[in-house]
Short mmCIF file of C-alpha atoms in Angstrom, two decimals:
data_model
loop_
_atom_site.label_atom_id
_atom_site.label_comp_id
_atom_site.label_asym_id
_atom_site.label_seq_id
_atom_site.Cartn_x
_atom_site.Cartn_y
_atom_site.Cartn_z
CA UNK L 1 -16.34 -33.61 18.69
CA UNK L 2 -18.92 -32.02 21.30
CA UNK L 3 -21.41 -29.45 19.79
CA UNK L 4 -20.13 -25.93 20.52
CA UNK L 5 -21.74 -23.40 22.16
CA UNK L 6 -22.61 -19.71 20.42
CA UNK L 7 -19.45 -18.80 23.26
CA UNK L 8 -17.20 -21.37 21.44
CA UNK L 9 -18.22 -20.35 18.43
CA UNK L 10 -16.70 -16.25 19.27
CA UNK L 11 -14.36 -17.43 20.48
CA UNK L 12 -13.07 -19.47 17.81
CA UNK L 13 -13.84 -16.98 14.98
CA UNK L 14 -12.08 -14.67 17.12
CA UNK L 15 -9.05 -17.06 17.49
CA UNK L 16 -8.68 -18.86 14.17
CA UNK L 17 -8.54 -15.51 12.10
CA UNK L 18 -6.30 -13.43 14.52
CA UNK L 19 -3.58 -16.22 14.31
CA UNK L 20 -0.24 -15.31 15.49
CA UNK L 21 1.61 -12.70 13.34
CA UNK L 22 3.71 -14.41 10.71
CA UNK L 23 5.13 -13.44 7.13
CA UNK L 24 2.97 -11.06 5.01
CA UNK L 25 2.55 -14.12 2.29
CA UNK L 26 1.64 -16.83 5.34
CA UNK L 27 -0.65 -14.19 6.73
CA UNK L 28 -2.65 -13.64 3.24
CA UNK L 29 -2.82 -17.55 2.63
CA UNK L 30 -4.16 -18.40 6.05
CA UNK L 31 -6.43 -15.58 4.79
CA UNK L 32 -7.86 -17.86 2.17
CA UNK L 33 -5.45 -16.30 0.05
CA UNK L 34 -7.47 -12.86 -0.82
CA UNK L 35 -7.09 -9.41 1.49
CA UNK L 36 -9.76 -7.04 0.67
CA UNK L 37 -8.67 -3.50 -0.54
CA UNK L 38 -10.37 -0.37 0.04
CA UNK L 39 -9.11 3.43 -0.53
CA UNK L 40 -9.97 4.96 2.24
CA UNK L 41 -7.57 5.57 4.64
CA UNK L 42 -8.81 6.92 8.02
CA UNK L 43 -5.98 6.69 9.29
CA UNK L 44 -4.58 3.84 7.17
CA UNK L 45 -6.79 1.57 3.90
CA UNK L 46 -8.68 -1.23 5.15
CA UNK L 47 -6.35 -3.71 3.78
CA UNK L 48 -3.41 -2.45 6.00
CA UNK L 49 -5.14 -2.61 8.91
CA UNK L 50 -6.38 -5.81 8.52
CA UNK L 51 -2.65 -7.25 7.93
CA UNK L 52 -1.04 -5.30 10.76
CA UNK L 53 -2.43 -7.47 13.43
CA UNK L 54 -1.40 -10.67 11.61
CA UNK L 55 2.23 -9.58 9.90
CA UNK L 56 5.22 -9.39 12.01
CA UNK L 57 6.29 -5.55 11.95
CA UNK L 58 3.94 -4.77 9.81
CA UNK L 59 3.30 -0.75 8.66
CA UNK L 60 1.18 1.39 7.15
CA UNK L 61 1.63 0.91 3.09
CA UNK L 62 4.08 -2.16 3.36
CA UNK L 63 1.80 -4.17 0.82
CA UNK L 64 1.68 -1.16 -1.40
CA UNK L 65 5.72 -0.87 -1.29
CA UNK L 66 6.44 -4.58 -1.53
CA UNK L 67 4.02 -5.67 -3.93
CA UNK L 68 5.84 -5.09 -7.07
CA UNK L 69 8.34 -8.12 -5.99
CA UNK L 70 5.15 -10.32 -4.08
CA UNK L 71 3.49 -13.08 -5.71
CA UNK L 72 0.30 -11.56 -5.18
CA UNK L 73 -1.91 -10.12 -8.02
CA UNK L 74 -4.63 -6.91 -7.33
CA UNK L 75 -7.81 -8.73 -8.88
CA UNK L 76 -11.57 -9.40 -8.20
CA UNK L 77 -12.40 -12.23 -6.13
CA UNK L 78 -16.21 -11.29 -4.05
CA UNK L 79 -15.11 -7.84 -3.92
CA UNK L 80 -11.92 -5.92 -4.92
CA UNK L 81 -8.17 -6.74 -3.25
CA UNK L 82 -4.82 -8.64 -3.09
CA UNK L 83 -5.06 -12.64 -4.09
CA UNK L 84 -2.30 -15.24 -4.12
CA UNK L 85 -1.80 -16.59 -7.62
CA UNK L 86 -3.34 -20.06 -6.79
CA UNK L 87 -6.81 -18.42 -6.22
CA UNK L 88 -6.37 -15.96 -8.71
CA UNK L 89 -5.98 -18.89 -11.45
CA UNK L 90 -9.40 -20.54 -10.35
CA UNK L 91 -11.50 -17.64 -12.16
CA UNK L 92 -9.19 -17.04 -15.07
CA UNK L 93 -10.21 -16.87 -18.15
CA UNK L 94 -12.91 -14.98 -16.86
CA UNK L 95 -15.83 -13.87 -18.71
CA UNK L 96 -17.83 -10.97 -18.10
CA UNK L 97 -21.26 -10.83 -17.53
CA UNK L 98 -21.34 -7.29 -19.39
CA UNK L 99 -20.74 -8.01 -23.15
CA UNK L 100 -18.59 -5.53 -24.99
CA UNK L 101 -19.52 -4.97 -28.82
CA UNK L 102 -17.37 -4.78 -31.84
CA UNK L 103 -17.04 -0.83 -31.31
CA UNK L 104 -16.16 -1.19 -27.54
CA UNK L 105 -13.56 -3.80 -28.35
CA UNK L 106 -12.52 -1.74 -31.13
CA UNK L 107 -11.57 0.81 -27.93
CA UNK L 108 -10.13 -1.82 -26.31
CA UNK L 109 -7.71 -3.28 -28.63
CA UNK L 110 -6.18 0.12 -28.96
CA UNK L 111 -5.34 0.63 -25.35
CA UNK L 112 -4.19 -3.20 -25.03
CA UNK L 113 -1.75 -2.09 -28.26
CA UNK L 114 -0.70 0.80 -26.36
CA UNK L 115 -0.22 -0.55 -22.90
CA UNK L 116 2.07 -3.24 -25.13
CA UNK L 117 3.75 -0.28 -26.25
CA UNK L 118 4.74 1.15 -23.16
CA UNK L 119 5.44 -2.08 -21.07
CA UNK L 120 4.38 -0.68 -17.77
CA UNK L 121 0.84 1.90 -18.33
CA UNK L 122 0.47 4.64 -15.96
CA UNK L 123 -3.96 5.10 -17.26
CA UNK L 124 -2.70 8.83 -17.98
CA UNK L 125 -0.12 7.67 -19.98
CA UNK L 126 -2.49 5.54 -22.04
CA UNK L 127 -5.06 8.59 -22.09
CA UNK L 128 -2.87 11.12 -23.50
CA UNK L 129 -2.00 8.93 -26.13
CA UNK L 130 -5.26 7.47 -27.70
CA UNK L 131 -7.67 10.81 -26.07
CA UNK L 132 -10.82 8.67 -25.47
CA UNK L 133 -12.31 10.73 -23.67
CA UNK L 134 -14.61 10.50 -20.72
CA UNK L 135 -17.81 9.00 -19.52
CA UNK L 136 -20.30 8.26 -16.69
CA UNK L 137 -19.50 6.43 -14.42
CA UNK L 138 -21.45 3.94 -12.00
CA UNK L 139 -21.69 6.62 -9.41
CA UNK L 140 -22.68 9.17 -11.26
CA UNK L 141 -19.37 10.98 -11.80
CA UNK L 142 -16.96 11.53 -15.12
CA UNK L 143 -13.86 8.96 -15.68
CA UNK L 144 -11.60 8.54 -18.62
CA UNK L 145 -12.66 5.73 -20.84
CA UNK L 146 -9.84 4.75 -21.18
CA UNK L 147 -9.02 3.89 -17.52
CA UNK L 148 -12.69 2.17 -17.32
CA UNK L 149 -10.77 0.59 -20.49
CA UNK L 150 -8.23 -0.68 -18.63
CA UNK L 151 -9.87 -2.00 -15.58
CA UNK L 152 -12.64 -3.87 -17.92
CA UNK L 153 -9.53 -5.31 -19.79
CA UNK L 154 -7.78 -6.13 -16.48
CA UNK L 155 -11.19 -7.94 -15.29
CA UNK L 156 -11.79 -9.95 -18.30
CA UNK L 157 -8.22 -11.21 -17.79
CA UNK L 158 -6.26 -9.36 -20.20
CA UNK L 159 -3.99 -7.35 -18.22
CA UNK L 160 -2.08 -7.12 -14.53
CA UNK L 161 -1.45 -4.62 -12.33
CA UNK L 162 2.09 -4.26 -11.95
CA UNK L 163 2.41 -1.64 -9.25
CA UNK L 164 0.98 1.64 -8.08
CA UNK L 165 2.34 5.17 -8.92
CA UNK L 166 0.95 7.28 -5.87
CA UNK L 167 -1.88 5.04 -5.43
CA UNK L 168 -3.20 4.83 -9.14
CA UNK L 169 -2.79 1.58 -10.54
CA UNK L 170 -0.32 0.71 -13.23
CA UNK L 171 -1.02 -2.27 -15.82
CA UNK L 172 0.77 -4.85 -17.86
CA UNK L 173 0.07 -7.68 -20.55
CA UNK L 174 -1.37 -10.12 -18.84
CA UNK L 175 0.27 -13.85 -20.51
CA UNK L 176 -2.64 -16.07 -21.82
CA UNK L 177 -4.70 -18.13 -19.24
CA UNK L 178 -4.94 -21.51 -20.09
CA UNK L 179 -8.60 -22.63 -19.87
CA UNK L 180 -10.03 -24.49 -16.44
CA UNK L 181 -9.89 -28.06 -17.13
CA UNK L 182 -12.47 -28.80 -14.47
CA UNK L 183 -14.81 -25.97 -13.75
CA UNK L 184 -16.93 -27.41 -10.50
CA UNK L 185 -12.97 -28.35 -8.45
CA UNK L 186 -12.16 -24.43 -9.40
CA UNK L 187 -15.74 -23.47 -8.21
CA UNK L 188 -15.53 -25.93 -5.21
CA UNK L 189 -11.46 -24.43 -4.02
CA UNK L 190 -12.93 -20.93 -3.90
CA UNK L 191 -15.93 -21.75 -1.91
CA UNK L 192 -12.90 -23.43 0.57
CA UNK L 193 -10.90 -20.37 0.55
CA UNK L 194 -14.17 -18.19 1.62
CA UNK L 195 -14.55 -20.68 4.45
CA UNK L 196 -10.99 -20.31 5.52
CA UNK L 197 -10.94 -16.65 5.53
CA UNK L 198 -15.23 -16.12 7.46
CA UNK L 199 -15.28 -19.65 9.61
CA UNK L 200 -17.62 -20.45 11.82
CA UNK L 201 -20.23 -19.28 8.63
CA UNK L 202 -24.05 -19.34 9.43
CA UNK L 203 -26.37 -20.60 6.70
CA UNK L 204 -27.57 -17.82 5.38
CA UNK L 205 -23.79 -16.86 5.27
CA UNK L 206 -21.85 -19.75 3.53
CA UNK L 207 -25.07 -19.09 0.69
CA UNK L 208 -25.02 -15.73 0.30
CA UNK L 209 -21.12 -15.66 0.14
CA UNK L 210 -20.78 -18.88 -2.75
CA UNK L 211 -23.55 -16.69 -4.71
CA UNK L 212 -20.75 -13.62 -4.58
CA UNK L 213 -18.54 -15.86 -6.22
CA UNK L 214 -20.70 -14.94 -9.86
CA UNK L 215 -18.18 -11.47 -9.29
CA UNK L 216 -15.31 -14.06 -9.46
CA UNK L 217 -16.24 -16.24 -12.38
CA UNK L 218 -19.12 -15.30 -13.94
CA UNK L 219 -18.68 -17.65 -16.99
CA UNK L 220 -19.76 -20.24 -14.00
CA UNK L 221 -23.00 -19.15 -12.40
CA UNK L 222 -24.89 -21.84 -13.37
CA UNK L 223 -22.74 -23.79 -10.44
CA UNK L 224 -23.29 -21.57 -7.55
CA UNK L 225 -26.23 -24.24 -6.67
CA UNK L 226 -23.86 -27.67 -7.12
CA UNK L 227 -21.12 -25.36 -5.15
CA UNK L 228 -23.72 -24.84 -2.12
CA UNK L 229 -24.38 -28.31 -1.90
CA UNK L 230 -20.95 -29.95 -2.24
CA UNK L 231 -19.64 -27.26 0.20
CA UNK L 232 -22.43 -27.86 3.13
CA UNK L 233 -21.47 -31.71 2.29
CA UNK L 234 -17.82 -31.62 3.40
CA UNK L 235 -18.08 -29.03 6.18
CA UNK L 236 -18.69 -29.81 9.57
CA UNK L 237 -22.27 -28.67 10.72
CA UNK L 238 -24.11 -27.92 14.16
CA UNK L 239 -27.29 -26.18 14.99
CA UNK L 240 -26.62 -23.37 17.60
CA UNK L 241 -29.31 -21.38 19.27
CA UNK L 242 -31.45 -22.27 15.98
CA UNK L 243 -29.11 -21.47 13.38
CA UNK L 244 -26.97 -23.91 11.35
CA UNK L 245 -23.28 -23.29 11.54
CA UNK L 246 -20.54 -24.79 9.03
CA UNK L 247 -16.71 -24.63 9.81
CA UNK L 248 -13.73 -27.15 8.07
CA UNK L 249 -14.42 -30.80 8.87
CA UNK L 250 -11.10 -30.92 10.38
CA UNK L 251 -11.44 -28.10 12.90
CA UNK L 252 -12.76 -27.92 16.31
CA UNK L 253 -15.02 -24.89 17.75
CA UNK L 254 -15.38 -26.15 21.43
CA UNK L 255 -11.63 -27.21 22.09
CA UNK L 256 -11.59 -24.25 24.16
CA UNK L 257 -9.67 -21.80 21.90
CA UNK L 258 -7.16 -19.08 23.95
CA UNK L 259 -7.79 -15.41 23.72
CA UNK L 260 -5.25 -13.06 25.15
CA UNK L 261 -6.39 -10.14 27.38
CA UNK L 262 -5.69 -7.77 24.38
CA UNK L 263 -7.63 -4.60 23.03
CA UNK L 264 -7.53 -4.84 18.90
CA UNK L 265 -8.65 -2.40 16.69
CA UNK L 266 -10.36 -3.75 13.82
CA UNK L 267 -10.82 -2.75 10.20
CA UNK L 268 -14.32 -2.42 8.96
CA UNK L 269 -13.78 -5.02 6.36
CA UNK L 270 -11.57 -7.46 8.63
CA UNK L 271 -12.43 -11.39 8.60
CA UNK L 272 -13.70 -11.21 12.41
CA UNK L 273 -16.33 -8.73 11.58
CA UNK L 274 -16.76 -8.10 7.84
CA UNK L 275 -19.84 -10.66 7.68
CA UNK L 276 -22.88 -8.38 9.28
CA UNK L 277 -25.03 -11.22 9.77
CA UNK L 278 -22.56 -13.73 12.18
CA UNK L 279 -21.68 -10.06 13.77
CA UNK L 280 -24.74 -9.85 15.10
CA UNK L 281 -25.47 -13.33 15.82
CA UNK L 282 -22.29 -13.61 17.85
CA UNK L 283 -22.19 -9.93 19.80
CA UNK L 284 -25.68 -9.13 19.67
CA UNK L 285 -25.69 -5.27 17.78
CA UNK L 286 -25.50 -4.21 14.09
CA UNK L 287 -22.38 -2.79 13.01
CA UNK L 288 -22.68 -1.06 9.73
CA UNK L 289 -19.77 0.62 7.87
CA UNK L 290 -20.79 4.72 7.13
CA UNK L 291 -17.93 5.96 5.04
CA UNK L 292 -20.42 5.79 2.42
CA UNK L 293 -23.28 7.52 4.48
CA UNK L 294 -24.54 10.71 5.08
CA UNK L 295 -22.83 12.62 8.15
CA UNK L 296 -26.38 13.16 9.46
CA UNK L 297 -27.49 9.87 9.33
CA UNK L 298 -24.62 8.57 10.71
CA UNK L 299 -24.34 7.11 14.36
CA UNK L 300 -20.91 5.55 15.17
CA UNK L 301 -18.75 7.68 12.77
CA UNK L 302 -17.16 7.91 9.12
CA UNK L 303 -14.85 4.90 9.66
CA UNK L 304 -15.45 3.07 13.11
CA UNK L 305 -13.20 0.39 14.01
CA UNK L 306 -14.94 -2.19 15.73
CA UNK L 307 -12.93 -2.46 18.99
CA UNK L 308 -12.21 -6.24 20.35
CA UNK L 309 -11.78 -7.14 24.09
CA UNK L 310 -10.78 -10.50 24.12
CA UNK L 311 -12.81 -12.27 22.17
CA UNK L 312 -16.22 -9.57 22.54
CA UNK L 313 -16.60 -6.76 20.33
CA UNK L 314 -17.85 -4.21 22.41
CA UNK L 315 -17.57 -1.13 20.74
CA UNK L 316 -15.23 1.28 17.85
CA UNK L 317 -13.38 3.69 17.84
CA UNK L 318 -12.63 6.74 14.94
CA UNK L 319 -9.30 7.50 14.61
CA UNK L 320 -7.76 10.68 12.68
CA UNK L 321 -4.19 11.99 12.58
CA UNK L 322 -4.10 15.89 13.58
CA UNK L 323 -0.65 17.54 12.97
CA UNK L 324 1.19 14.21 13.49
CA UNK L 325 -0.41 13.21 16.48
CA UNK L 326 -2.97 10.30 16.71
CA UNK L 327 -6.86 11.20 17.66
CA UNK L 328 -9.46 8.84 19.10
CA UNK L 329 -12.80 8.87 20.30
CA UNK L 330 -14.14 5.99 21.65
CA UNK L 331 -18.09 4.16 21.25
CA UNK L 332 -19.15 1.86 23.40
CA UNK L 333 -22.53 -0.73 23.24
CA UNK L 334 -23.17 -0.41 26.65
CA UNK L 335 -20.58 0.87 28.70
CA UNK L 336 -16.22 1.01 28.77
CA UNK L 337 -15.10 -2.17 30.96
CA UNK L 338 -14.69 -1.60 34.17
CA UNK L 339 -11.93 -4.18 34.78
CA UNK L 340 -8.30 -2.73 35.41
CA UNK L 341 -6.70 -4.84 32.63
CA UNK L 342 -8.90 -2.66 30.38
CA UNK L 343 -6.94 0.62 30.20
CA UNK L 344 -3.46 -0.79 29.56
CA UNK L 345 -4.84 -2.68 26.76
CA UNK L 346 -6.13 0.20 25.23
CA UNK L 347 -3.15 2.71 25.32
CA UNK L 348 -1.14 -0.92 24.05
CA UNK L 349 -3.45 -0.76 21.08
CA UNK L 350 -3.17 2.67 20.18
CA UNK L 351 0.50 2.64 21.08
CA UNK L 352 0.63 -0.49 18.62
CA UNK L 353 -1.21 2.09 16.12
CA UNK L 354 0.98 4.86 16.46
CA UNK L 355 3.96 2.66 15.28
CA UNK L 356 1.71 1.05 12.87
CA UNK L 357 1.43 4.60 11.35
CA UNK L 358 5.00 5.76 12.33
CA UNK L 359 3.60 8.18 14.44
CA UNK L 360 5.52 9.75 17.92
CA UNK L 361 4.77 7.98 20.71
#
């Protein structure tokens, strides 16, 4: 195997995560098995948008719809989304870093007795029957304890979501998780699934993303270290422009991977570009994602897609639906492409969107 080039290298992160659109379930497993989940939706939630370009036919919502009947499980893996039950059972029986005491467990046992109760718990449900109250939350604002109840119970592997009732998740019983018979191999299979889903992974990456796996299983931090070392000891490894890569031992960055001449608009938390640090290694700008920042300090827009040309990201583009018609406004790093296969590209993309969203041509 001949040591790629920082070229190879976009190129294959480019190709290996925007496979060729399969099933919903093959398209989350080839994902590592996780698809992050955000709430936004400008114009559609992260999550959608990052399974649209890599599920046949896929729409706006589908995973929503379907995912009563999926085996797929809303959880937290390094940050909040969809997992397939075979990563999902690596972390369970979690434990939380944040201990409840007797009187917050107190709480707790009544809304697990309730949610038993009612089979399937819609949190107002749940809050009209035991009136906990509210409380602070970690932004500042008021919830109902009892739906921070119910998502510290569903965290510390006591209950599942079952479904969604206009976005607003429903719970069940969750049955009893056995416990890990061998807590390093669990460790060791999630650090593999983050490698499937961010490959090629600088350094400073693979590190920082094994230490977000204390959000996963925090009952096994003391591993992270032993996790680090054992991961960087099967991956393949090459030193590119000064920085370390890693990739899976039996993959191949310099094979000379094929890009089509396509225009794909990206979700801010998509595989190709949710790690900021290989972003800029590999196109050469900072993206940052603003939702969350001031309009006045903000300089590419509320929710910028990163837009992909082949295999360079070379700008984004904010999107908004105004009286059932699809918006854009383009960004670009240095300047729009002046090559003719450009244009078509573009009005495929945001012809793709439009049916994405079932919008009129």
């Amino acid at each position: 195997m001949s040591s790629p080039t920082l070229s190879d290298l976009r190129r294959y992160a480019v190709a290996r995560s925007l496979f060729a659109p399969t099933t919903l379930m093959e398209a989350v497993r080839r994902l590592g098995g996780f698809v992050q989940a955000d709430p936004l939706r400008a114009p559609a939630r992260a999550q959608d948008l990052t399974l649209r370009h890599r599920v046949k036919a896929y729409r706006a919502g589908d995973l929503e719809r379907r995912y009563p009947r999926l085996p797929l499980q809303e959880d937290f893996f390094i940050n909040y989304g969809f997992l397939t039950p075979e990563l999902r059972a690596h972390m369970h029986p979690r434990t939380a870093r944040r201990v409840w005491d007797k009187a917050r467990w107190k709480l707790a046992d009544s809304v697990l007795a309730e949610v038993a109760r009612l089979g399937e718990a819609h949190p107002a449900d749940v809050d009209a029957a035991l009136n906990h109250g509210s409380v602070k939350n970690w932004f500042g604002g008021n919830s109902r304890l009892s739906t921070e109840l119910l998502d510290g119970l569903h965290y510390r592997s006591r209950l599942d979501v079952v479904r969604r009732d206009n976005g607003t998740r429903c719970y069940a019983l969750a049955a009893p998780w056995p416990e890990t018979p061998d807590p390093q191999a669990a460790m060791d299979a999630m650090a593999d699934a983050l490698v499937q889903k961010y490959a090629p992974l600088p350094a400073g990456s693979l590190s920082t993303l094994i230490s977000m796996l204390t959000a996963a299983a925090p009952q096994w931090q003391a591993l992270r270290a032993t996790t680090l070392a054992r991961a960087k000891a099967r991956l393949a490894r090459a030193k590119v422009e000064g920085t370390d890569w890693y990739w899976p031992a039996d993959e191949d960055p310099a094979r000379g991977w094929r890009i089509p001449a396509k225009v794909r608009l990206l979700a801010p938390f998509d595989p190709v570009v949710w790690d900021r640090r290989r972003f800029e290694r590999l196109w050469g700008w900072a993206y940052r994602f603003e939702a969350y920042t001031p309009a006045a300090k903000r300089v590419r827009g509320h929710f910028a897609l990163p837009l992909l040309w082949r295999d360079a990201v070379i700008g984004w583009a904010n999107l908004k639906v105004v009286k059932g018609r699809l918006q854009h406004e383009l960004g670009f790093v240095e300047r729009r492409p002046k090559e003719a296969a450009f244009g078509p590209a573009l009005e495929a993309e945001l012809a793709a969107m439009r049916e994405f969203l079932d919008l009129p041509q």
